[in-house]
Amino acid sequence: MRAVGLTEFGGPEALTVLELDEPHASPGEVRIRVRAASVVPADGMFRNGALAARLTSPAPWVPGTEVAGVVDEAPDGSPWAVGDEVIAIVVPFHQRPGAYAEHVVVPVGSVGPRPQSCDFDTAAALPMSGLTASALVDLLHLERGESVAVTGAGGVVGSLVVQLARRAGATVLADAAGGDEEVVRGGDYAQQIRQLRPDGVDVLVDAALIGASLLPAVRDGGRAASLRAGQLESERGISIVSVSVWDYAEDSARLRALSSLIDEGALVPPQVRTFAMEDAAAAHEALGRGGQRARSVLVF
Ligand SMILES: NC(=O)c1ccc[n+]([C@@H]2O[C@H](COP(=O)([O-])OP(=O)(O)OC[C@H]3O[C@@H](n4cnc5c(N)ncnc54)[C@H](OP(=O)(O)O)[C@@H]3O)[C@@H](O)[C@H]2O)c1
């Protein structure tokens, strides 16, 4: 099968099309014929070697954490059947290839139904990022009426957090177009939040990984969440919340719930831009440039 991967860490040019043996599903797993795999920030770290310590197999390495596709192997007793259209989170650190491949094998719990209202390309941007946002909002135990400031709200995880926090009854700052004007990039974010909320917000979600300079935005005793563990340290009684999506890599019920929300029109999926799998290097160059406002998706 064809996959996109690397034999040496490096820039986008390190990514090449590889010919690999097809993986096969064992009991408790399914194999998915990948239709689309998204290109997420962690893939850039995988490619440049920043995550090398987590790799457990020799080269070649295949990055990628989320796919949409069709089940094409489902051992007896599987909750999934051949032909099911699905989304899945892929943990790319093991020996089996990551998501940038024509076939991936994942535990049955890593799979959820493809939202029927999304095509495969859009659906591919949902599983890993959606699990992250959903788990984070649950971990924050938001109460109705609480104020939540979200950085990186124009990004994929941030935009999903904004929507899920609003569904939980929170008042979100940095929300959509109006929010973009209220809390502009490059200024003193915390100070601007304080102008809007003199006592500080109840909750901060730093999906842009800006870091400790944001904590003054949070009221004494509030909560602050970072998408990178260890980036924020508690002060003034603020609770620090962190999430690792890998803890939710077999939370099929959560994936099913996300799909349902999208099909009900209660959650707007991320915008995507497609690249042929052969153009993965160009997708990674775009990732490095930032400012995309759409998730790059490799089509297989
Ligand atoms: N802990 C976990 O398990 C977990 C899981 C998933 C993701 N993550 C991490 O979460 C972060 C967000 O992921 P994502 O998929 O949402 O990425 P994304 O789609 O690229 O979104 C990040 C957003 O933050 C914006 N941003 C970056 N620097 C900023 C700044 N200084 N001020 C304001 N906005 C800024 C970006 O804008 P520009 O594009 O214009 O720069 C972009 O809109 C990534 O670092 C990712 O690695 C962690």
PDB file of N, CA, C and O in Angstrom, residues 127-198:
ATOM      1  N   PRO A 127     -11.957  13.634  14.217  1.00  0.00           N
ATOM      2  CA  PRO A 127     -11.815  12.712  15.350  1.00  0.00           C
ATOM      3  C   PRO A 127     -10.813  13.136  16.424  1.00  0.00           C
ATOM      4  O   PRO A 127     -11.194  13.269  17.596  1.00  0.00           O
ATOM      5  N   MET A 128      -9.558  13.350  16.106  1.00  0.00           N
ATOM      6  CA  MET A 128      -8.576  13.666  17.144  1.00  0.00           C
ATOM      7  C   MET A 128      -8.854  15.047  17.731  1.00  0.00           C
ATOM      8  O   MET A 128      -8.872  15.226  18.956  1.00  0.00           O
ATOM      9  N   SER A 129      -9.102  16.022  16.868  1.00  0.00           N
ATOM     10  CA  SER A 129      -9.332  17.384  17.360  1.00  0.00           C
ATOM     11  C   SER A 129     -10.639  17.462  18.131  1.00  0.00           C
ATOM     12  O   SER A 129     -10.727  18.145  19.164  1.00  0.00           O
ATOM     13  N   GLY A 130     -11.650  16.759  17.643  1.00  0.00           N
ATOM     14  CA  GLY A 130     -12.941  16.760  18.332  1.00  0.00           C
ATOM     15  C   GLY A 130     -12.854  16.089  19.688  1.00  0.00           C
ATOM     16  O   GLY A 130     -13.421  16.574  20.676  1.00  0.00           O
ATOM     17  N   LEU A 131     -12.143  14.971  19.762  1.00  0.00           N
ATOM     18  CA  LEU A 131     -11.956  14.314  21.062  1.00  0.00           C
ATOM     19  C   LEU A 131     -11.255  15.251  22.027  1.00  0.00           C
ATOM     20  O   LEU A 131     -11.609  15.331  23.213  1.00  0.00           O
ATOM     21  N   THR A 132     -10.247  15.974  21.533  1.00  0.00           N
ATOM     22  CA  THR A 132      -9.501  16.900  22.390  1.00  0.00           C
ATOM     23  C   THR A 132     -10.426  17.973  22.955  1.00  0.00           C
ATOM     24  O   THR A 132     -10.457  18.218  24.171  1.00  0.00           O
ATOM     25  N   ALA A 133     -11.183  18.607  22.064  1.00  0.00           N
ATOM     26  CA  ALA A 133     -12.053  19.707  22.502  1.00  0.00           C
ATOM     27  C   ALA A 133     -13.139  19.196  23.443  1.00  0.00           C
ATOM     28  O   ALA A 133     -13.413  19.800  24.492  1.00  0.00           O
ATOM     29  N   SER A 134     -13.733  18.083  23.104  1.00  0.00           N
ATOM     30  CA  SER A 134     -14.821  17.541  23.915  1.00  0.00           C
ATOM     31  C   SER A 134     -14.317  17.119  25.291  1.00  0.00           C
ATOM     32  O   SER A 134     -14.937  17.421  26.323  1.00  0.00           O
ATOM     33  N   ALA A 135     -13.191  16.422  25.324  1.00  0.00           N
ATOM     34  CA  ALA A 135     -12.645  15.988  26.611  1.00  0.00           C
ATOM     35  C   ALA A 135     -12.267  17.199  27.464  1.00  0.00           C
ATOM     36  O   ALA A 135     -12.529  17.234  28.673  1.00  0.00           O
ATOM     37  N   LEU A 136     -11.677  18.208  26.831  1.00  0.00           N
ATOM     38  CA  LEU A 136     -11.248  19.391  27.578  1.00  0.00           C
ATOM     39  C   LEU A 136     -12.456  20.113  28.190  1.00  0.00           C
ATOM     40  O   LEU A 136     -12.435  20.493  29.374  1.00  0.00           O
ATOM     41  N   VAL A 137     -13.497  20.278  27.409  1.00  0.00           N
ATOM     42  CA  VAL A 137     -14.686  20.961  27.937  1.00  0.00           C
ATOM     43  C   VAL A 137     -15.286  20.155  29.083  1.00  0.00           C
ATOM     44  O   VAL A 137     -15.696  20.723  30.106  1.00  0.00           O
ATOM     45  N   ASP A 138     -15.286  18.841  28.983  1.00  0.00           N
ATOM     46  CA  ASP A 138     -15.774  18.024  30.113  1.00  0.00           C
ATOM     47  C   ASP A 138     -14.888  18.212  31.344  1.00  0.00           C
ATOM     48  O   ASP A 138     -15.379  18.353  32.464  1.00  0.00           O
ATOM     49  N   LEU A 139     -13.568  18.209  31.125  1.00  0.00           N
ATOM     50  CA  LEU A 139     -12.646  18.330  32.262  1.00  0.00           C
ATOM     51  C   LEU A 139     -12.796  19.681  32.982  1.00  0.00           C
ATOM     52  O   LEU A 139     -12.472  19.797  34.160  1.00  0.00           O
ATOM     53  N   LEU A 140     -13.273  20.688  32.254  1.00  0.00           N
ATOM     54  CA  LEU A 140     -13.416  22.018  32.846  1.00  0.00           C
ATOM     55  C   LEU A 140     -14.678  22.145  33.711  1.00  0.00           C
ATOM     56  O   LEU A 140     -14.819  23.107  34.463  1.00  0.00           O
ATOM     57  N   HIS A 141     -15.599  21.183  33.596  1.00  0.00           N
ATOM     58  CA  HIS A 141     -16.838  21.198  34.390  1.00  0.00           C
ATOM     59  C   HIS A 141     -17.486  22.584  34.349  1.00  0.00           C
ATOM     60  O   HIS A 141     -17.727  23.206  35.392  1.00  0.00           O
ATOM     61  N   LEU A 142     -17.741  23.067  33.144  1.00  0.00           N
ATOM     62  CA  LEU A 142     -18.309  24.411  32.991  1.00  0.00           C
ATOM     63  C   LEU A 142     -19.708  24.479  33.581  1.00  0.00           C
ATOM     64  O   LEU A 142     -20.496  23.536  33.445  1.00  0.00           O
ATOM     65  N   GLU A 143     -19.984  25.609  34.215  1.00  0.00           N
ATOM     66  CA  GLU A 143     -21.337  25.842  34.724  1.00  0.00           C
ATOM     67  C   GLU A 143     -21.990  26.918  33.879  1.00  0.00           C
ATOM     68  O   GLU A 143     -21.310  27.788  33.330  1.00  0.00           O
ATOM     69  N   ARG A 144     -23.316  26.844  33.794  1.00  0.00           N
ATOM     70  CA  ARG A 144     -24.046  27.812  32.985  1.00  0.00           C
ATOM     71  C   ARG A 144     -23.697  29.230  33.446  1.00  0.00           C
ATOM     72  O   ARG A 144     -23.629  29.504  34.650  1.00  0.00           O
ATOM     73  N   GLY A 145     -23.445  30.098  32.466  1.00  0.00           N
ATOM     74  CA  GLY A 145     -23.182  31.492  32.783  1.00  0.00           C
ATOM     75  C   GLY A 145     -21.718  31.802  33.066  1.00  0.00           C
ATOM     76  O   GLY A 145     -21.350  32.968  33.191  1.00  0.00           O
ATOM     77  N   GLU A 146     -20.884  30.781  33.175  1.00  0.00           N
ATOM     78  CA  GLU A 146     -19.464  31.073  33.395  1.00  0.00           C
ATOM     79  C   GLU A 146     -18.868  31.714  32.135  1.00  0.00           C
ATOM     80  O   GLU A 146     -19.302  31.426  31.009  1.00  0.00           O
ATOM     81  N   SER A 147     -17.865  32.542  32.355  1.00  0.00           N
ATOM     82  CA  SER A 147     -17.188  33.176  31.218  1.00  0.00           C
ATOM     83  C   SER A 147     -15.942  32.385  30.855  1.00  0.00           C
ATOM     84  O   SER A 147     -15.194  31.962  31.742  1.00  0.00           O
ATOM     85  N   VAL A 148     -15.760  32.179  29.553  1.00  0.00           N
ATOM     86  CA  VAL A 148     -14.634  31.381  29.061  1.00  0.00           C
ATOM     87  C   VAL A 148     -13.919  32.171  27.973  1.00  0.00           C
ATOM     88  O   VAL A 148     -14.546  32.551  26.978  1.00  0.00           O
ATOM     89  N   ALA A 149     -12.647  32.426  28.138  1.00  0.00           N
ATOM     90  CA  ALA A 149     -11.839  33.056  27.097  1.00  0.00           C
ATOM     91  C   ALA A 149     -11.067  31.965  26.368  1.00  0.00           C
ATOM     92  O   ALA A 149     -10.485  31.087  26.996  1.00  0.00           O
ATOM     93  N   VAL A 150     -11.100  32.018  25.053  1.00  0.00           N
ATOM     94  CA  VAL A 150     -10.436  30.984  24.253  1.00  0.00           C
ATOM     95  C   VAL A 150      -9.436  31.652  23.325  1.00  0.00           C
ATOM     96  O   VAL A 150      -9.815  32.522  22.533  1.00  0.00           O
ATOM     97  N   THR A 151      -8.161  31.262  23.414  1.00  0.00           N
ATOM     98  CA  THR A 151      -7.195  31.720  22.414  1.00  0.00           C
ATOM     99  C   THR A 151      -7.169  30.706  21.274  1.00  0.00           C
ATOM    100  O   THR A 151      -7.558  29.549  21.450  1.00  0.00           O
ATOM    101  N   GLY A 152      -6.729  31.149  20.114  1.00  0.00           N
ATOM    102  CA  GLY A 152      -6.708  30.244  18.968  1.00  0.00           C
ATOM    103  C   GLY A 152      -8.105  29.808  18.572  1.00  0.00           C
ATOM    104  O   GLY A 152      -8.300  28.710  18.032  1.00  0.00           O
ATOM    105  N   ALA A 153      -9.084  30.695  18.801  1.00  0.00           N
ATOM    106  CA  ALA A 153     -10.477  30.322  18.524  1.00  0.00           C
ATOM    107  C   ALA A 153     -10.736  30.177  17.034  1.00  0.00           C
ATOM    108  O   ALA A 153     -11.743  29.592  16.636  1.00  0.00           O
ATOM    109  N   GLY A 154      -9.842  30.709  16.209  1.00  0.00           N
ATOM    110  CA  GLY A 154      -9.980  30.508  14.770  1.00  0.00           C
ATOM    111  C   GLY A 154      -9.374  29.192  14.311  1.00  0.00           C
ATOM    112  O   GLY A 154      -9.529  28.804  13.151  1.00  0.00           O
ATOM    113  N   GLY A 155      -8.700  28.476  15.209  1.00  0.00           N
ATOM    114  CA  GLY A 155      -8.113  27.186  14.858  1.00  0.00           C
ATOM    115  C   GLY A 155      -9.118  26.066  15.043  1.00  0.00           C
ATOM    116  O   GLY A 155     -10.261  26.292  15.451  1.00  0.00           O
ATOM    117  N   VAL A 156      -8.689  24.860  14.775  1.00  0.00           N
ATOM    118  CA  VAL A 156      -9.640  23.741  14.764  1.00  0.00           C
ATOM    119  C   VAL A 156     -10.084  23.382  16.184  1.00  0.00           C
ATOM    120  O   VAL A 156     -11.280  23.346  16.484  1.00  0.00           O
ATOM    121  N   VAL A 157      -9.128  23.121  17.082  1.00  0.00           N
ATOM    122  CA  VAL A 157      -9.518  22.758  18.446  1.00  0.00           C
ATOM    123  C   VAL A 157     -10.230  23.933  19.104  1.00  0.00           C
ATOM    124  O   VAL A 157     -11.284  23.768  19.728  1.00  0.00           O
ATOM    125  N   GLY A 158      -9.667  25.141  18.944  1.00  0.00           N
ATOM    126  CA  GLY A 158     -10.273  26.316  19.575  1.00  0.00           C
ATOM    127  C   GLY A 158     -11.706  26.538  19.119  1.00  0.00           C
ATOM    128  O   GLY A 158     -12.595  26.824  19.929  1.00  0.00           O
ATOM    129  N   SER A 159     -11.964  26.381  17.827  1.00  0.00           N
ATOM    130  CA  SER A 159     -13.327  26.634  17.330  1.00  0.00           C
ATOM    131  C   SER A 159     -14.300  25.585  17.865  1.00  0.00           C
ATOM    132  O   SER A 159     -15.461  25.886  18.145  1.00  0.00           O
ATOM    133  N   LEU A 160     -13.820  24.364  18.040  1.00  0.00           N
ATOM    134  CA  LEU A 160     -14.693  23.332  18.605  1.00  0.00           C
ATOM    135  C   LEU A 160     -14.931  23.588  20.095  1.00  0.00           C
ATOM    136  O   LEU A 160     -16.043  23.409  20.602  1.00  0.00           O
ATOM    137  N   VAL A 161     -13.875  24.037  20.801  1.00  0.00           N
ATOM    138  CA  VAL A 161     -14.049  24.383  22.220  1.00  0.00           C
ATOM    139  C   VAL A 161     -15.071  25.503  22.366  1.00  0.00           C
ATOM    140  O   VAL A 161     -15.956  25.455  23.234  1.00  0.00           O
ATOM    141  N   VAL A 162     -14.959  26.527  21.510  1.00  0.00           N
ATOM    142  CA  VAL A 162     -15.918  27.643  21.577  1.00  0.00           C
ATOM    143  C   VAL A 162     -17.345  27.115  21.481  1.00  0.00           C
ATOM    144  O   VAL A 162     -18.226  27.449  22.293  1.00  0.00           O
ATOM    145  N   GLN A 163     -17.580  26.240  20.503  1.00  0.00           N
ATOM    146  CA  GLN A 163     -18.951  25.751  20.287  1.00  0.00           C
ATOM    147  C   GLN A 163     -19.426  24.864  21.434  1.00  0.00           C
ATOM    148  O   GLN A 163     -20.572  24.968  21.881  1.00  0.00           O
ATOM    149  N   LEU A 164     -18.540  23.987  21.904  1.00  0.00           N
ATOM    150  CA  LEU A 164     -18.947  23.064  22.964  1.00  0.00           C
ATOM    151  C   LEU A 164     -19.128  23.808  24.292  1.00  0.00           C
ATOM    152  O   LEU A 164     -20.015  23.475  25.085  1.00  0.00           O
ATOM    153  N   ALA A 165     -18.301  24.832  24.528  1.00  0.00           N
ATOM    154  CA  ALA A 165     -18.448  25.620  25.753  1.00  0.00           C
ATOM    155  C   ALA A 165     -19.765  26.389  25.719  1.00  0.00           C
ATOM    156  O   ALA A 165     -20.471  26.496  26.731  1.00  0.00           O
ATOM    157  N   ARG A 166     -20.128  26.899  24.565  1.00  0.00           N
ATOM    158  CA  ARG A 166     -21.412  27.605  24.457  1.00  0.00           C
ATOM    159  C   ARG A 166     -22.572  26.643  24.683  1.00  0.00           C
ATOM    160  O   ARG A 166     -23.564  26.978  25.322  1.00  0.00           O
ATOM    161  N   ARG A 167     -22.429  25.436  24.155  1.00  0.00           N
ATOM    162  CA  ARG A 167     -23.487  24.438  24.387  1.00  0.00           C
ATOM    163  C   ARG A 167     -23.621  24.130  25.873  1.00  0.00           C
ATOM    164  O   ARG A 167     -24.698  23.780  26.349  1.00  0.00           O
ATOM    165  N   ALA A 168     -22.494  24.221  26.589  1.00  0.00           N
ATOM    166  CA  ALA A 168     -22.529  23.956  28.036  1.00  0.00           C
ATOM    167  C   ALA A 168     -23.072  25.161  28.805  1.00  0.00           C
ATOM    168  O   ALA A 168     -23.142  25.117  30.036  1.00  0.00           O
ATOM    169  N   GLY A 169     -23.433  26.230  28.091  1.00  0.00           N
ATOM    170  CA  GLY A 169     -24.050  27.378  28.742  1.00  0.00           C
ATOM    171  C   GLY A 169     -23.087  28.476  29.127  1.00  0.00           C
ATOM    172  O   GLY A 169     -23.474  29.443  29.781  1.00  0.00           O
ATOM    173  N   ALA A 170     -21.826  28.346  28.724  1.00  0.00           N
ATOM    174  CA  ALA A 170     -20.840  29.373  29.066  1.00  0.00           C
ATOM    175  C   ALA A 170     -20.964  30.570  28.119  1.00  0.00           C
ATOM    176  O   ALA A 170     -21.478  30.452  27.008  1.00  0.00           O
ATOM    177  N   THR A 171     -20.470  31.699  28.584  1.00  0.00           N
ATOM    178  CA  THR A 171     -20.332  32.885  27.742  1.00  0.00           C
ATOM    179  C   THR A 171     -18.893  32.907  27.251  1.00  0.00           C
ATOM    180  O   THR A 171     -17.962  32.939  28.058  1.00  0.00           O
ATOM    181  N   VAL A 172     -18.719  32.871  25.938  1.00  0.00           N
ATOM    182  CA  VAL A 172     -17.370  32.732  25.388  1.00  0.00           C
ATOM    183  C   VAL A 172     -16.870  34.072  24.870  1.00  0.00           C
ATOM    184  O   VAL A 172     -17.586  34.759  24.142  1.00  0.00           O
ATOM    185  N   LEU A 173     -15.667  34.436  25.253  1.00  0.00           N
ATOM    186  CA  LEU A 173     -15.009  35.608  24.681  1.00  0.00           C
ATOM    187  C   LEU A 173     -14.071  35.111  23.578  1.00  0.00           C
ATOM    188  O   LEU A 173     -13.602  33.978  23.636  1.00  0.00           O
ATOM    189  N   ALA A 174     -13.794  35.963  22.616  1.00  0.00           N
ATOM    190  CA  ALA A 174     -13.008  35.572  21.446  1.00  0.00           C
ATOM    191  C   ALA A 174     -13.827  34.639  20.576  1.00  0.00           C
ATOM    192  O   ALA A 174     -13.328  33.661  20.056  1.00  0.00           O
ATOM    193  N   ASP A 175     -15.092  34.972  20.439  1.00  0.00           N
ATOM    194  CA  ASP A 175     -16.024  34.118  19.719  1.00  0.00           C
ATOM    195  C   ASP A 175     -16.257  34.677  18.318  1.00  0.00           C
ATOM    196  O   ASP A 175     -16.668  35.814  18.164  1.00  0.00           O
ATOM    197  N   ALA A 176     -15.989  33.893  17.291  1.00  0.00           N
ATOM    198  CA  ALA A 176     -16.293  34.226  15.901  1.00  0.00           C
ATOM    199  C   ALA A 176     -15.788  35.618  15.528  1.00  0.00           C
ATOM    200  O   ALA A 176     -14.862  36.144  16.136  1.00  0.00           O
ATOM    201  N   ALA A 177     -16.412  36.214  14.528  1.00  0.00           N
ATOM    202  CA  ALA A 177     -15.874  37.451  13.960  1.00  0.00           C
ATOM    203  C   ALA A 177     -15.819  38.571  14.982  1.00  0.00           C
ATOM    204  O   ALA A 177     -14.808  39.242  15.112  1.00  0.00           O
ATOM    205  N   GLY A 178     -16.914  38.791  15.710  1.00  0.00           N
ATOM    206  CA  GLY A 178     -16.937  39.870  16.692  1.00  0.00           C
ATOM    207  C   GLY A 178     -15.830  39.703  17.710  1.00  0.00           C
ATOM    208  O   GLY A 178     -15.140  40.655  18.063  1.00  0.00           O
ATOM    209  N   GLY A 179     -15.625  38.479  18.150  1.00  0.00           N
ATOM    210  CA  GLY A 179     -14.586  38.199  19.136  1.00  0.00           C
ATOM    211  C   GLY A 179     -13.207  38.484  18.592  1.00  0.00           C
ATOM    212  O   GLY A 179     -12.326  38.950  19.308  1.00  0.00           O
ATOM    213  N   ASP A 180     -13.030  38.181  17.327  1.00  0.00           N
ATOM    214  CA  ASP A 180     -11.733  38.456  16.709  1.00  0.00           C
ATOM    215  C   ASP A 180     -11.395  39.935  16.821  1.00  0.00           C
ATOM    216  O   ASP A 180     -10.234  40.310  16.969  1.00  0.00           O
ATOM    217  N   GLU A 181     -12.422  40.777  16.737  1.00  0.00           N
ATOM    218  CA  GLU A 181     -12.152  42.207  16.834  1.00  0.00           C
ATOM    219  C   GLU A 181     -11.917  42.622  18.274  1.00  0.00           C
ATOM    220  O   GLU A 181     -11.121  43.498  18.569  1.00  0.00           O
ATOM    221  N   GLU A 182     -12.607  41.964  19.198  1.00  0.00           N
ATOM    222  CA  GLU A 182     -12.483  42.354  20.604  1.00  0.00           C
ATOM    223  C   GLU A 182     -11.126  41.992  21.173  1.00  0.00           C
ATOM    224  O   GLU A 182     -10.546  42.721  21.961  1.00  0.00           O
ATOM    225  N   VAL A 183     -10.628  40.836  20.792  1.00  0.00           N
ATOM    226  CA  VAL A 183      -9.387  40.337  21.386  1.00  0.00           C
ATOM    227  C   VAL A 183      -8.403  40.084  20.255  1.00  0.00           C
ATOM    228  O   VAL A 183      -8.321  39.008  19.706  1.00  0.00           O
ATOM    229  N   VAL A 184      -7.687  41.128  19.900  1.00  0.00           N
ATOM    230  CA  VAL A 184      -6.876  41.027  18.698  1.00  0.00           C
ATOM    231  C   VAL A 184      -5.548  40.351  18.989  1.00  0.00           C
ATOM    232  O   VAL A 184      -5.009  40.447  20.081  1.00  0.00           O
ATOM    233  N   ARG A 185      -5.042  39.684  17.991  1.00  0.00           N
ATOM    234  CA  ARG A 185      -3.731  39.064  18.088  1.00  0.00           C
ATOM    235  C   ARG A 185      -2.652  40.139  18.261  1.00  0.00           C
ATOM    236  O   ARG A 185      -2.720  41.202  17.682  1.00  0.00           O
ATOM    237  N   GLY A 186      -1.670  39.837  19.050  1.00  0.00           N
ATOM    238  CA  GLY A 186      -0.505  40.704  19.131  1.00  0.00           C
ATOM    239  C   GLY A 186      -0.572  41.705  20.256  1.00  0.00           C
ATOM    240  O   GLY A 186       0.431  42.253  20.653  1.00  0.00           O
ATOM    241  N   GLY A 187      -1.760  41.964  20.792  1.00  0.00           N
ATOM    242  CA  GLY A 187      -1.840  42.889  21.898  1.00  0.00           C
ATOM    243  C   GLY A 187      -1.651  42.157  23.208  1.00  0.00           C
ATOM    244  O   GLY A 187      -1.264  41.003  23.238  1.00  0.00           O
ATOM    245  N   ASP A 188      -1.926  42.870  24.313  1.00  0.00           N
ATOM    246  CA  ASP A 188      -1.868  42.212  25.614  1.00  0.00           C
ATOM    247  C   ASP A 188      -3.216  41.545  25.842  1.00  0.00           C
ATOM    248  O   ASP A 188      -4.171  42.182  26.288  1.00  0.00           O
ATOM    249  N   TYR A 189      -3.269  40.295  25.544  1.00  0.00           N
ATOM    250  CA  TYR A 189      -4.525  39.547  25.569  1.00  0.00           C
ATOM    251  C   TYR A 189      -5.157  39.616  26.959  1.00  0.00           C
ATOM    252  O   TYR A 189      -6.359  39.901  27.104  1.00  0.00           O
ATOM    253  N   ALA A 190      -4.341  39.381  27.979  1.00  0.00           N
ATOM    254  CA  ALA A 190      -4.888  39.346  29.335  1.00  0.00           C
ATOM    255  C   ALA A 190      -5.481  40.705  29.703  1.00  0.00           C
ATOM    256  O   ALA A 190      -6.575  40.796  30.280  1.00  0.00           O
ATOM    257  N   GLN A 191      -4.777  41.774  29.324  1.00  0.00           N
ATOM    258  CA  GLN A 191      -5.260  43.114  29.654  1.00  0.00           C
ATOM    259  C   GLN A 191      -6.584  43.393  28.939  1.00  0.00           C
ATOM    260  O   GLN A 191      -7.511  43.973  29.514  1.00  0.00           O
ATOM    261  N   GLN A 192      -6.681  42.954  27.705  1.00  0.00           N
ATOM    262  CA  GLN A 192      -7.917  43.185  26.961  1.00  0.00           C
ATOM    263  C   GLN A 192      -9.082  42.389  27.538  1.00  0.00           C
ATOM    264  O   GLN A 192     -10.219  42.866  27.593  1.00  0.00           O
ATOM    265  N   ILE A 193      -8.784  41.177  27.986  1.00  0.00           N
ATOM    266  CA  ILE A 193      -9.834  40.391  28.640  1.00  0.00           C
ATOM    267  C   ILE A 193     -10.295  41.123  29.900  1.00  0.00           C
ATOM    268  O   ILE A 193     -11.488  41.223  30.192  1.00  0.00           O
ATOM    269  N   ARG A 194      -9.334  41.681  30.643  1.00  0.00           N
ATOM    270  CA  ARG A 194      -9.685  42.393  31.886  1.00  0.00           C
ATOM    271  C   ARG A 194     -10.516  43.646  31.597  1.00  0.00           C
ATOM    272  O   ARG A 194     -11.331  44.065  32.413  1.00  0.00           O
ATOM    273  N   GLN A 195     -10.280  44.267  30.415  1.00  0.00           N
ATOM    274  CA  GLN A 195     -11.117  45.425  30.070  1.00  0.00           C
ATOM    275  C   GLN A 195     -12.567  44.982  29.861  1.00  0.00           C
ATOM    276  O   GLN A 195     -13.512  45.682  30.198  1.00  0.00           O
ATOM    277  N   LEU A 196     -12.725  43.781  29.292  1.00  0.00           N
ATOM    278  CA  LEU A 196     -14.070  43.263  29.064  1.00  0.00           C
ATOM    279  C   LEU A 196     -14.677  42.697  30.336  1.00  0.00           C
ATOM    280  O   LEU A 196     -15.874  42.787  30.566  1.00  0.00           O
ATOM    281  N   ARG A 197     -13.829  42.071  31.155  1.00  0.00           N
ATOM    282  CA  ARG A 197     -14.259  41.424  32.405  1.00  0.00           C
ATOM    283  C   ARG A 197     -13.316  41.885  33.509  1.00  0.00           C
ATOM    284  O   ARG A 197     -12.297  41.232  33.773  1.00  0.00           O
ATOM    285  N   PRO A 198     -13.595  42.998  34.173  1.00  0.00           N
ATOM    286  CA  PRO A 198     -12.637  43.553  35.139  1.00  0.00           C
ATOM    287  C   PRO A 198     -12.218  42.567  36.231  1.00  0.00           C
ATOM    288  O   PRO A 198     -11.101  42.649  36.743  1.00  0.00           O
TER     289      PRO A 198
END
